[in-house]
Structures are given as C-alpha cells and as structure tokens.
Coordinates of C-alpha atoms (C1' of nucleotides) in Angstrom, one line a residue:
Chain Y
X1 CA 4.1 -56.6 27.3
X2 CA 2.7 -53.3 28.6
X3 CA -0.6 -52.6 28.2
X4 CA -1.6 -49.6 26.1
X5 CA -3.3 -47.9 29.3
X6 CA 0.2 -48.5 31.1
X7 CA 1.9 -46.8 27.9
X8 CA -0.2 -43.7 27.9
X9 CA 0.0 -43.0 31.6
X10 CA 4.1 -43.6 30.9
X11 CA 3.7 -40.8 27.6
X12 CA 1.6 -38.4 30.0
X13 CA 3.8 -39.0 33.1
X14 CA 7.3 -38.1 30.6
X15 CA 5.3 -35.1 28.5
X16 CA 4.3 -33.4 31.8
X17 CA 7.0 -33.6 34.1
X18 CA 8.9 -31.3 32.7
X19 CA 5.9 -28.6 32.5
X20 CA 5.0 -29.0 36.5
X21 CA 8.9 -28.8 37.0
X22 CA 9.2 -25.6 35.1
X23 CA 6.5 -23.8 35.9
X24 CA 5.1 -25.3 39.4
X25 CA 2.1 -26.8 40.1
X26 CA -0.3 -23.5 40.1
X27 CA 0.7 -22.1 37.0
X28 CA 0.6 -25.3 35.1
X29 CA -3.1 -25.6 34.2
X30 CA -4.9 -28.9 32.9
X31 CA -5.0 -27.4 29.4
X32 CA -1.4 -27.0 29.6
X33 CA -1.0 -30.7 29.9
X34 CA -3.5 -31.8 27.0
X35 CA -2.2 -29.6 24.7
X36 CA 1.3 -30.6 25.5
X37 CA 0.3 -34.2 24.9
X38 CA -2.2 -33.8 22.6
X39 CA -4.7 -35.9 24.5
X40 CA -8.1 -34.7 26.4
X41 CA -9.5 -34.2 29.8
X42 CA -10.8 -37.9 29.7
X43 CA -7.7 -39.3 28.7
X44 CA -5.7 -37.6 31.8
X45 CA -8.6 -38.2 34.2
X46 CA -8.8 -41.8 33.2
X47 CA -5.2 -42.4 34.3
X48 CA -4.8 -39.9 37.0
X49 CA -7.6 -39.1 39.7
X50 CA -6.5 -35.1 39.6
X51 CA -4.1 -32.3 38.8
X52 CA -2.4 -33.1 42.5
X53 CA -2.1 -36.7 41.9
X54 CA -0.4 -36.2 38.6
X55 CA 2.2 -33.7 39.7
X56 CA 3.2 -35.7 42.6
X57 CA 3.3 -39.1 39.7
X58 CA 5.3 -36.2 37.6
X59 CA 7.6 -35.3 40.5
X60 CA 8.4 -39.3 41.5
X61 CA 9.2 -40.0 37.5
X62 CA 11.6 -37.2 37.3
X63 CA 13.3 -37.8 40.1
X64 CA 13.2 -41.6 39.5
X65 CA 15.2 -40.7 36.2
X66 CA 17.7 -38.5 37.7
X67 CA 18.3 -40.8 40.6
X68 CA 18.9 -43.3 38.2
X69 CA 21.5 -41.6 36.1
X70 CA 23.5 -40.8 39.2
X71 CA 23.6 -44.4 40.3
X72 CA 24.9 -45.2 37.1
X73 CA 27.5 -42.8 37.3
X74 CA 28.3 -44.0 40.7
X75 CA 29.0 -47.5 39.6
X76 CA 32.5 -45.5 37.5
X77 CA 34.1 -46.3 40.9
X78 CA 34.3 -49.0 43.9
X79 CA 36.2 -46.6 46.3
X80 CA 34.3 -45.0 48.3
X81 CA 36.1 -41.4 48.0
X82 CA 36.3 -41.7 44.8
X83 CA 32.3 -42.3 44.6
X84 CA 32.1 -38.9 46.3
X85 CA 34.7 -37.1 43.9
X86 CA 32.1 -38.2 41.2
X87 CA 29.5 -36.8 43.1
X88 CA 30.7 -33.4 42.3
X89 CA 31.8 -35.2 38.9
X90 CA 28.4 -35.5 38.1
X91 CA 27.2 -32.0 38.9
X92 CA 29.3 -30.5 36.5
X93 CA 27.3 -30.7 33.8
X94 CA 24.2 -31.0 35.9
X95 CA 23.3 -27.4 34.4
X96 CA 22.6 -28.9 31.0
X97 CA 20.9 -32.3 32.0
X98 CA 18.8 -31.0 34.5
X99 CA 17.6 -28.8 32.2
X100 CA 16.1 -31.6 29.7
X101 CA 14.1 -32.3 33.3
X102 CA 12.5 -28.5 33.1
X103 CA 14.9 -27.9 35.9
X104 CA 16.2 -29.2 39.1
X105 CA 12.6 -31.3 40.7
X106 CA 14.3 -30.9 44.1
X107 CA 14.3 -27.4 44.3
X108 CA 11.7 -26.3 42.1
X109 CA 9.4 -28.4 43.4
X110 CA 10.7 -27.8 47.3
X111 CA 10.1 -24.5 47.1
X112 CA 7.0 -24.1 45.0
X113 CA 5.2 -26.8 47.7
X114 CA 6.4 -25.1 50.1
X115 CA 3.3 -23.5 51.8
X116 CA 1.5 -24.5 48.9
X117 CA 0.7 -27.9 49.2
X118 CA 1.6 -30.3 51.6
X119 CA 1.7 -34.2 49.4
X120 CA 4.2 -32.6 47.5
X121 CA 6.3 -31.0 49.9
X122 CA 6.6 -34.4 51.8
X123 CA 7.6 -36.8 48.2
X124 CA 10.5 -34.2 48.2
X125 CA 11.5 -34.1 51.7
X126 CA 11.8 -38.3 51.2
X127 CA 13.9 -37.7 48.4
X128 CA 15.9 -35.2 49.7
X129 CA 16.2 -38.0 52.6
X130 CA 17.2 -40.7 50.5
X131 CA 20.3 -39.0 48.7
X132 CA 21.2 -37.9 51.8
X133 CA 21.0 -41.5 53.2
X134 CA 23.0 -42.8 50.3
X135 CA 25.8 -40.4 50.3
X136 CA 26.5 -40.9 54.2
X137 CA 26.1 -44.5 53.4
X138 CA 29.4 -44.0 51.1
X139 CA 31.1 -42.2 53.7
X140 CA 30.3 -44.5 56.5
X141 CA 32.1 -47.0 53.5
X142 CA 34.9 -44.7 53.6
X143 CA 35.9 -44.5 56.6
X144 CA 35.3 -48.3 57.2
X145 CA 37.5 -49.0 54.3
X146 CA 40.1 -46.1 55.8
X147 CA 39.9 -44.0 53.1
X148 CA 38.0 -41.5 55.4
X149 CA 39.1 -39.9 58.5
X150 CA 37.1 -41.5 61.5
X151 CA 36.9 -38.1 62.5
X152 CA 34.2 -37.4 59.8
X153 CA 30.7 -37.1 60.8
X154 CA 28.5 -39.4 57.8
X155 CA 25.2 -37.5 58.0
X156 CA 26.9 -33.8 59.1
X157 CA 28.7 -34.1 55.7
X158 CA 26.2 -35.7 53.7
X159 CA 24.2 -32.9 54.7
X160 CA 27.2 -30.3 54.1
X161 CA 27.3 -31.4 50.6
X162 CA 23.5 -31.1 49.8
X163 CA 23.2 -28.6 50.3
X164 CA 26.2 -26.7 49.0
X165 CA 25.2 -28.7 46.1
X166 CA 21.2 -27.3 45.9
X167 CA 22.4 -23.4 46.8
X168 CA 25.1 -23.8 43.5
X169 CA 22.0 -25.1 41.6
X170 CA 19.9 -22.2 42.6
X171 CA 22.3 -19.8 41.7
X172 CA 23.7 -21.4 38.6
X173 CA 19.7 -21.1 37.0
X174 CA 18.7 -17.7 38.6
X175 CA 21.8 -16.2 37.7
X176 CA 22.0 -18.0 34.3
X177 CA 25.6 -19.0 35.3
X178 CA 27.8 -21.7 35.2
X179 CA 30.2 -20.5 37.2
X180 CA 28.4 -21.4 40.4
X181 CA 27.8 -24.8 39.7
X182 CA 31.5 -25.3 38.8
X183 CA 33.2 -23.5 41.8
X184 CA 31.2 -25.3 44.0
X185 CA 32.1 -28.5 42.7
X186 CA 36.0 -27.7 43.3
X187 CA 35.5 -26.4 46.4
X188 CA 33.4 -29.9 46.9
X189 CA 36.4 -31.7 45.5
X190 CA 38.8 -29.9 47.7
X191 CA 36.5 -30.1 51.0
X192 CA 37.3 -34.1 50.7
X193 CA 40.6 -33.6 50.3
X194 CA 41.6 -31.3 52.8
X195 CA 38.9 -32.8 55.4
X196 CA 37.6 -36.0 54.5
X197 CA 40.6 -37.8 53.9
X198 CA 41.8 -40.4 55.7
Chain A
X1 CA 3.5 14.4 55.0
X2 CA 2.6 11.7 52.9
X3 CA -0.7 11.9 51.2
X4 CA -3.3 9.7 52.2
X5 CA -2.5 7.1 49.1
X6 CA 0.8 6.9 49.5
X7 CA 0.4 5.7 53.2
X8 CA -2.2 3.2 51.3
X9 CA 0.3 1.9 49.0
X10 CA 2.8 1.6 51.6
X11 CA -0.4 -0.8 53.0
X12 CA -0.8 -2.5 50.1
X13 CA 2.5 -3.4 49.6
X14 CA 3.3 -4.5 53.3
X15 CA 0.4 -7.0 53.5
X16 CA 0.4 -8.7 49.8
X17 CA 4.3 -8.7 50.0
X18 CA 4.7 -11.7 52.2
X19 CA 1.9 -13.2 50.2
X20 CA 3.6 -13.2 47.1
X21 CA 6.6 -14.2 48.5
X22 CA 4.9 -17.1 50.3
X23 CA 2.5 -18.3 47.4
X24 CA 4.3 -17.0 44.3
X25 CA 3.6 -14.7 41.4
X26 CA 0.3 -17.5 39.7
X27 CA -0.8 -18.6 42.7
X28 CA -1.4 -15.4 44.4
X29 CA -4.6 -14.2 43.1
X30 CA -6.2 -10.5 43.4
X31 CA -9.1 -11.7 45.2
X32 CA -6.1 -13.2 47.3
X33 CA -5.0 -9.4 47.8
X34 CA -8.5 -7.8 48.4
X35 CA -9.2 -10.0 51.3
X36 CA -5.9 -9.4 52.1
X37 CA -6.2 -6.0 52.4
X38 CA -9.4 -5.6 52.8
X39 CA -9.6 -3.1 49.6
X40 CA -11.3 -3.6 46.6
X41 CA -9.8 -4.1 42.8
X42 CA -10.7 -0.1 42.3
X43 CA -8.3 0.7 45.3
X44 CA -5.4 -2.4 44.2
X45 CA -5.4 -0.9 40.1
X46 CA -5.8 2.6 41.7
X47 CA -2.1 2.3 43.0
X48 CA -0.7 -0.4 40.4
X49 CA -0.7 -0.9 36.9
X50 CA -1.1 -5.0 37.1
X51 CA -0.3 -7.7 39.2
X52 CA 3.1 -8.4 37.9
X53 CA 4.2 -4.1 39.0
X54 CA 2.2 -5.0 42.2
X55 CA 4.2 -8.7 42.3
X56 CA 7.7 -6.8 41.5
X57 CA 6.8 -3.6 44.2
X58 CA 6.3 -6.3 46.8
X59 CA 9.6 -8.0 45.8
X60 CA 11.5 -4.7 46.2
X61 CA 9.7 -3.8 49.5
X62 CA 10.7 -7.1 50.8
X63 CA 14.4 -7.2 49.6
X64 CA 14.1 -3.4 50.8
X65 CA 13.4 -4.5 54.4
X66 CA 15.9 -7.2 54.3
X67 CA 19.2 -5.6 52.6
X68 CA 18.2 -2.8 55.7
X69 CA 18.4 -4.9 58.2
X70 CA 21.2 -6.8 57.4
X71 CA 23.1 -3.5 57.1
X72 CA 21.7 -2.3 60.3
X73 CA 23.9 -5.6 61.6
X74 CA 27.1 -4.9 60.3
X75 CA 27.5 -2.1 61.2
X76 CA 28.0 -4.0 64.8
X77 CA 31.6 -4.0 64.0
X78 CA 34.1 -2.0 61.8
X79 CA 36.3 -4.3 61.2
X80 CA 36.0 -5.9 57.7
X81 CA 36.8 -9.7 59.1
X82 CA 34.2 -8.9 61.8
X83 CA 31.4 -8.0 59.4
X84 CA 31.8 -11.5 57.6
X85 CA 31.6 -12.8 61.1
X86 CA 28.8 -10.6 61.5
X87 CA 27.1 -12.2 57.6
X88 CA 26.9 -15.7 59.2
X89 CA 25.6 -14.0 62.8
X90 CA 22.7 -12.9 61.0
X91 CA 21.7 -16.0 59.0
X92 CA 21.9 -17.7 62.3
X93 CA 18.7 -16.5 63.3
X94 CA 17.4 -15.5 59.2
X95 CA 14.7 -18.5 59.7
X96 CA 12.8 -17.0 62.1
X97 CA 12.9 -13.5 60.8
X98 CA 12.6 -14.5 57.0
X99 CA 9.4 -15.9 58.3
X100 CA 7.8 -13.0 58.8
X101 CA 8.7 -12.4 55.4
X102 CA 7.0 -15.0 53.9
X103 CA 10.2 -17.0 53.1
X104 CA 13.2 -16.1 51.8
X105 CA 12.3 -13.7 48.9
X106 CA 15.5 -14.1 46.9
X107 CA 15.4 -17.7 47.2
X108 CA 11.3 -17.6 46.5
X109 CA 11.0 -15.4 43.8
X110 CA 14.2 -16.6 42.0
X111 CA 12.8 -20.0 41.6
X112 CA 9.2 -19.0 41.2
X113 CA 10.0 -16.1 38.6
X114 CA 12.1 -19.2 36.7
X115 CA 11.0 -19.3 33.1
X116 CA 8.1 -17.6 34.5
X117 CA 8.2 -14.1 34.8
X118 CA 10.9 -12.4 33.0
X119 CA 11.3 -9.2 35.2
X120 CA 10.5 -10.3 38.0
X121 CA 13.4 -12.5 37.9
X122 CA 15.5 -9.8 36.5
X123 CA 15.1 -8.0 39.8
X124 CA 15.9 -10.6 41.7
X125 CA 19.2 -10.7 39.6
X126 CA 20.2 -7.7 40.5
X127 CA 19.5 -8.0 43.9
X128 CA 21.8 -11.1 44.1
X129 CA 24.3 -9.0 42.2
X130 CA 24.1 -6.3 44.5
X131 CA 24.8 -8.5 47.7
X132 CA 27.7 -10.1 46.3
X133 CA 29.5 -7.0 45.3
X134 CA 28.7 -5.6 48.9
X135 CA 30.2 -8.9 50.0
X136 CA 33.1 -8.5 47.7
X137 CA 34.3 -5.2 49.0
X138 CA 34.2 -6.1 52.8
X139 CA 36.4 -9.0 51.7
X140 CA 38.5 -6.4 49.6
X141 CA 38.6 -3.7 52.7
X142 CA 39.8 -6.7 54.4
X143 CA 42.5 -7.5 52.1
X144 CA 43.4 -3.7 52.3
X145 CA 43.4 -3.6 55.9
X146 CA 45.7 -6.5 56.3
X147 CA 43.0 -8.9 57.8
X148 CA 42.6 -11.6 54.5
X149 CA 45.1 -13.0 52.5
X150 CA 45.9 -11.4 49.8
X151 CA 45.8 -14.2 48.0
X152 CA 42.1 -14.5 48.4
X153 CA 39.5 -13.5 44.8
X154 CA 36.8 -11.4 46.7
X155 CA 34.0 -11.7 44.0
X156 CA 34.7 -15.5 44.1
X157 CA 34.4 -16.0 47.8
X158 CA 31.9 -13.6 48.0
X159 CA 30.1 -15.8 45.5
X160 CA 30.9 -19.1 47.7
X161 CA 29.7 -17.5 50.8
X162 CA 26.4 -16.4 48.8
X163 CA 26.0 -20.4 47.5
X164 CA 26.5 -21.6 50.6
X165 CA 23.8 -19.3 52.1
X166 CA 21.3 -19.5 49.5
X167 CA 21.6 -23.8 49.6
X168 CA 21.2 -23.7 53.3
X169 CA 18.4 -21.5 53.6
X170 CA 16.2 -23.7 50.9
X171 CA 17.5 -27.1 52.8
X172 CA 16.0 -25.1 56.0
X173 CA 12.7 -24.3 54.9
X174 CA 12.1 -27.6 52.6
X175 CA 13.0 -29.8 55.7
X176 CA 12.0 -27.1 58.3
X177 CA 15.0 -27.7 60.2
X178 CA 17.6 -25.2 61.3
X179 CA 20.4 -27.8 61.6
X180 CA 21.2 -26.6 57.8
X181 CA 21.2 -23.1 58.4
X182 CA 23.2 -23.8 61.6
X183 CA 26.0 -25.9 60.2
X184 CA 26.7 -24.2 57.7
X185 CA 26.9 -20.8 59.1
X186 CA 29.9 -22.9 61.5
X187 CA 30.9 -24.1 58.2
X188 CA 31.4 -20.5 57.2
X189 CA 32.8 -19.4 59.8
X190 CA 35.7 -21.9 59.8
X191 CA 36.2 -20.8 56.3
X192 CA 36.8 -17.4 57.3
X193 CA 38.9 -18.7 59.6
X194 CA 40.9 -21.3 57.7
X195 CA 41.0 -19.4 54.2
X196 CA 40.4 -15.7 54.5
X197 CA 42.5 -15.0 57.5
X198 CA 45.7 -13.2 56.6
Chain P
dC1 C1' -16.9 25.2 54.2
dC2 C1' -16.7 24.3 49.3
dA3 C1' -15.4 22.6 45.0
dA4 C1' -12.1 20.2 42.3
dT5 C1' -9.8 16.2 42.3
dA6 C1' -8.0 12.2 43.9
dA7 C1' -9.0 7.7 45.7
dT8 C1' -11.8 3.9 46.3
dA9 C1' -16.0 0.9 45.5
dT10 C1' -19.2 -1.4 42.5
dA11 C1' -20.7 -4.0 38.9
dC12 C1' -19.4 -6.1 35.1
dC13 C1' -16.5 -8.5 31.3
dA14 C1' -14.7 -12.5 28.5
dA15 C1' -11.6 -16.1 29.3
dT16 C1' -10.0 -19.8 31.9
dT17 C1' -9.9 -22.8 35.9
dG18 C1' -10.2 -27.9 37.6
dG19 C1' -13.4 -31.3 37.3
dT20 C1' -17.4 -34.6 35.7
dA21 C1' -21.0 -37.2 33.3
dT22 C1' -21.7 -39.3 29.3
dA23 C1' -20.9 -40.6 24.6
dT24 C1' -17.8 -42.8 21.6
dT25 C1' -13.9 -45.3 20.2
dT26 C1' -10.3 -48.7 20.9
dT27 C1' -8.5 -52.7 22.8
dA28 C1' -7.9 -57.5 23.7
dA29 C1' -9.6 -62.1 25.0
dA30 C1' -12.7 -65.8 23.5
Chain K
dT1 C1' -14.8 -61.8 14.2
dT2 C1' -17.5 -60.7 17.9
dT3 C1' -18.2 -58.6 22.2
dA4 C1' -17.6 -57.0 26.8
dA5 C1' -14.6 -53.9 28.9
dA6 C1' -11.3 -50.6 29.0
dA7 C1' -9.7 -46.2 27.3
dT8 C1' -10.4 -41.9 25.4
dA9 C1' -13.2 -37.9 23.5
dT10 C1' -16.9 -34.6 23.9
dA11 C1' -19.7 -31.4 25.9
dC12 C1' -20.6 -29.3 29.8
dC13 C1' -20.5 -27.3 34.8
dA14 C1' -20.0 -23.6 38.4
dA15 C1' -16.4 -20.9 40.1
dT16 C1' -12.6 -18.1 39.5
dT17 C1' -9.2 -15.6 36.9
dG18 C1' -7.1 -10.7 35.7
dG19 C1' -8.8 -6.6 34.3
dT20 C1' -11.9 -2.3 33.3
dA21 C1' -15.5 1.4 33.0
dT22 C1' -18.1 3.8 35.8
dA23 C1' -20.2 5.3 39.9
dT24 C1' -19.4 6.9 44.5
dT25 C1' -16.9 8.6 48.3
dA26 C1' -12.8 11.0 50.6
dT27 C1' -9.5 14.2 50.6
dT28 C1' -7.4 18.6 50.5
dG29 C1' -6.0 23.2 49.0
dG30 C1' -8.2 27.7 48.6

DNA sequence: CCAATAATATACCAATTGGTATATTTTAAA
DNA sequence: TTTAAAATATACCAATTGGTATATTATTGG
C-alpha cells in the first residue's frame, strides 16, 4: 500500500507535468502549480526540495509514461522491421496523445533548457539517448535476423529517424498541422523499404 | 540619414534579439535588456510599446538577418537543382552561424511562443510559410527547367526538406553535436539526387 | 546659437516571484 | 484511542517583475 505522502507527490508529479511541458520551466510559476492542484506552498515544498527539482521529477514522469506506451505498442510485433514500421505507426496519432502530455517533453523541454538550465537539459539528452539506443537495438535485430540489409548503419539510422521524427513534431504543433506528422511517417515507412530492407 | 533614435532602435533590437531568442519571451526580463544595452526602461518604452512588440521586433530582425543571408547563398548558382544543393550547403555550417543568433530563432520561438504567446507564434508561422513557398518555387523552376521530375509535389517536398531541417537543427543543439545537422544535410542531398532529379 | 522637441534617465508603482519558518492538521502504529 | 511523527497550511520574506509618470538631457531645424 502506498503511503498517502507517496500518493500526493504522484497527484502533484501528474497535475504539473503537463503545465512545465506547456509552458517551460520560467513561465510556470509556483502559484501556477498550487492552484492547478489545489494544494499550498508547504505541501509542494514538503515533497519536492524546489521549483527545479520538480520540473526535472515532472519531466522523468512524462516521459516515463510516453516511453511506456511506446513499448506497449512495440510488443504488436516480434519482427524486427515490422517493430520499426510501428514506430512511425505510433507517431501517427502522436499529435493528439502528446497533446494530453502538454506537448511533446522532448522537445519542449530540449529547447526551453537549452541555455536555460543545465539538470534539465542533460535528463533529456539521456532520454533522447535511450530511444535512440532502443531503436538501433531493433535494427541491429534486423539485420541479425536478415530482415535488414547488413549494409545498414544501427545508430546512423536510429539517429536518421529521430530526428525526422522530432523536426515533423515541431512543425506539426507550430504550424497546427497534421500534415507534417503524417508525411513524415510515409516517407519513414518508405525509407525502410527502399533502404532498410534486407 | 537616420535620426539619432532610429540608429538606437536598430541598437536595441540587435543586442536583446539574440537574447530573446536564446532565453525566450518569460525568461527574458527588461532588467535583462537594460543591462543588455546599457539603456534605461525610459529609453527601451521610448522605442517600444511592451515587451512582447520589443519580443516580436527582435524575432523579425533575427529572421530578417537569416532569410538575407540564406538568399545571399543561392544566389551562388542559377540553376534551380543547384540552389537546393546550395539549401543543404548552408545548413552545413547553420550551427555555427545560428549561434551568433542565439539559436535557431524559428525553431526557438516556435516552441517558446507554444500556447504562450499568440502573435509571436503567428509570426513565426508565417515565416515558416514564407520559406516553404520559396522552396516550393525553386523545386517548380526546376520542374519547368527540365531538372526534377515532373512527377515531384513542390509544396510537399519543399515541406519534407523544411522537416528534415528543422528536426536536425533541434537534435544539433539539444545534443550539441553536428553529426545531426551533418547527416542529414547528405541525407538531403541523396534525396535530391534519388527523387527530385529528372 | 537658440528654442522646441525628441529622446532618455530617474524614481516610483502594485503585483508577483521563489522560498522559508512556523503553526496546524492528518496519518498511522502501538 | 492516544500520541509521536509526518504532512500540509499559513503567514511572511526580500527581490524582482513589467510598466508608468515625470524629470532631465540631447538633438536638430531655423
């Protein structure tokens, strides 16, 4: 059983996120976050020593979640290539799920630390790490399995898709359009066909 | 001859315009901008309404700069295929030079003005919009010169090539490495090769 | 060189900032 | 049910926020 200390830090961790995600850590003030979760200073100072230590907390539970829900999604498929077809599967509709999050935490929160403050910047660069690990991990699976051309270079194309993958999220929310997020994902799909393919 | 205000508005703008760029629209304060400068508030609301006209003037100065240079480059070459060689030439080295301008302004802005800042993100829409359509109609002259395949959509691959651009220049400056902007500017380029070519 | 005006500096405002010390309440084990 | 401890609320702090009214200084055309 959790305690009820462990429940609130779990109510203020799932109330905030979103605020720090959507509007970055300077613009999201301390009295933003009581009054979004009805609780006072001593409550949030009790479970979190200060604002910086409860955006990066904020930052690791969104991610946590998301990271989660892709896993799941992963586990549709036991081939390799197809894990990476839902990859761009999942992206999709990334537009609308990501936006129950306040937005996507890799890139909002990239570049808002960026130059801003440094804790933050580096729990994103390890998570930009660790997807990237994970999706050259499937490759490297691919091409052991010979469903992927030897050819392929894991990492280079883990990397290839990230960041195709982050620039059609950018666009998709500043230009308020779909359109990017779903373009990229064919041209995704048909960069593993055409290339990746054993 | 310009008056002695305009040449200090022209100063205003060129110092706090990387610092908005860098920090963002909240946490740029106007004590930021007077030491900045070295003015006073009386001098700063002399030649701007608020911060947000000051915050969009320095967006526009910035985008001003860039969209100048980056035409300045392509006109290297007449050909249309040449100047989309010419697109990726100049992202090669954007890292360096966006530096100086505090970041990438379309990518800072866009995400900072997010659910933040109403126009200021509208500027940076149109700004996107303008740069694809420029794209667009080199692709189109191509297509009319006989270089690209008619078969090519110019506003969509002027779109992709934008993505593409946008994703690696936030995966450059949230890891600080140039292998993104790098690889995908070759990753581009192969493109052109492999797609656009007639 | 002078006067009108434009530009900048100064001094101030209420509101808000992140954070803390202390008081109060709630929890949970005995 | 009592009680020690844990959790939360309250009241406060100095510093800073964006902005303004007014005083002072520069500028520039005649």
């Amino acid at each position: 059983m959790q305690t009820k200390a462990e429940l609130t830090k779990q109510f203020i961790l799932e109330t905030v996120a979103p605020i720090f995600n959507q509007n970055g850590y300077a613009a999201t003030s301390m009295s933003d976050i009581t009054q979004a979760t009805g609780l006072t200073k001593g409550a949030i100072y009790g479970n979190f020593k200060n604002k910086e230590e409860l955006a990066i907390s904020a930052f690791k539970f969104t991610v946590k979640a998301l990271m989660k829900r892709i896993a799941r999604h992963l586990e549709l498929s036991d081939s390799p290539i197809q894990k990476l077809f839902l990859i761009s599967d999942f992206y999709r509709n990334y537009y609308d799920y990501s936006k129950q999050l306040g937005g996507c935490p890799v890139l909002n929160i990239g570049v808002d630390a960026n130059n801003q403050n440094t804790p933050l910047l580096e729990n994103v660069k390890i998570v930009i790490e660790k997807i990237q690990d994970q999706v050259a991990t499937i490759i490297e699976n691919g091409i052991e399995a010979g469903e992927i051309s030897t050819e392929i270079n894991a990492m280079q194309y883990a990397k290839r898709l990230d960041t195709m993958i982050q620039g059609a999220v950018f666009m998709t929310y500043t230009m308020d359009d779909e359109f990017y997020m779903k373009d990229t994902m064919n041209q995704i799909d048909q960069m593993i066909h055409n290339e990746l393919k054993a």
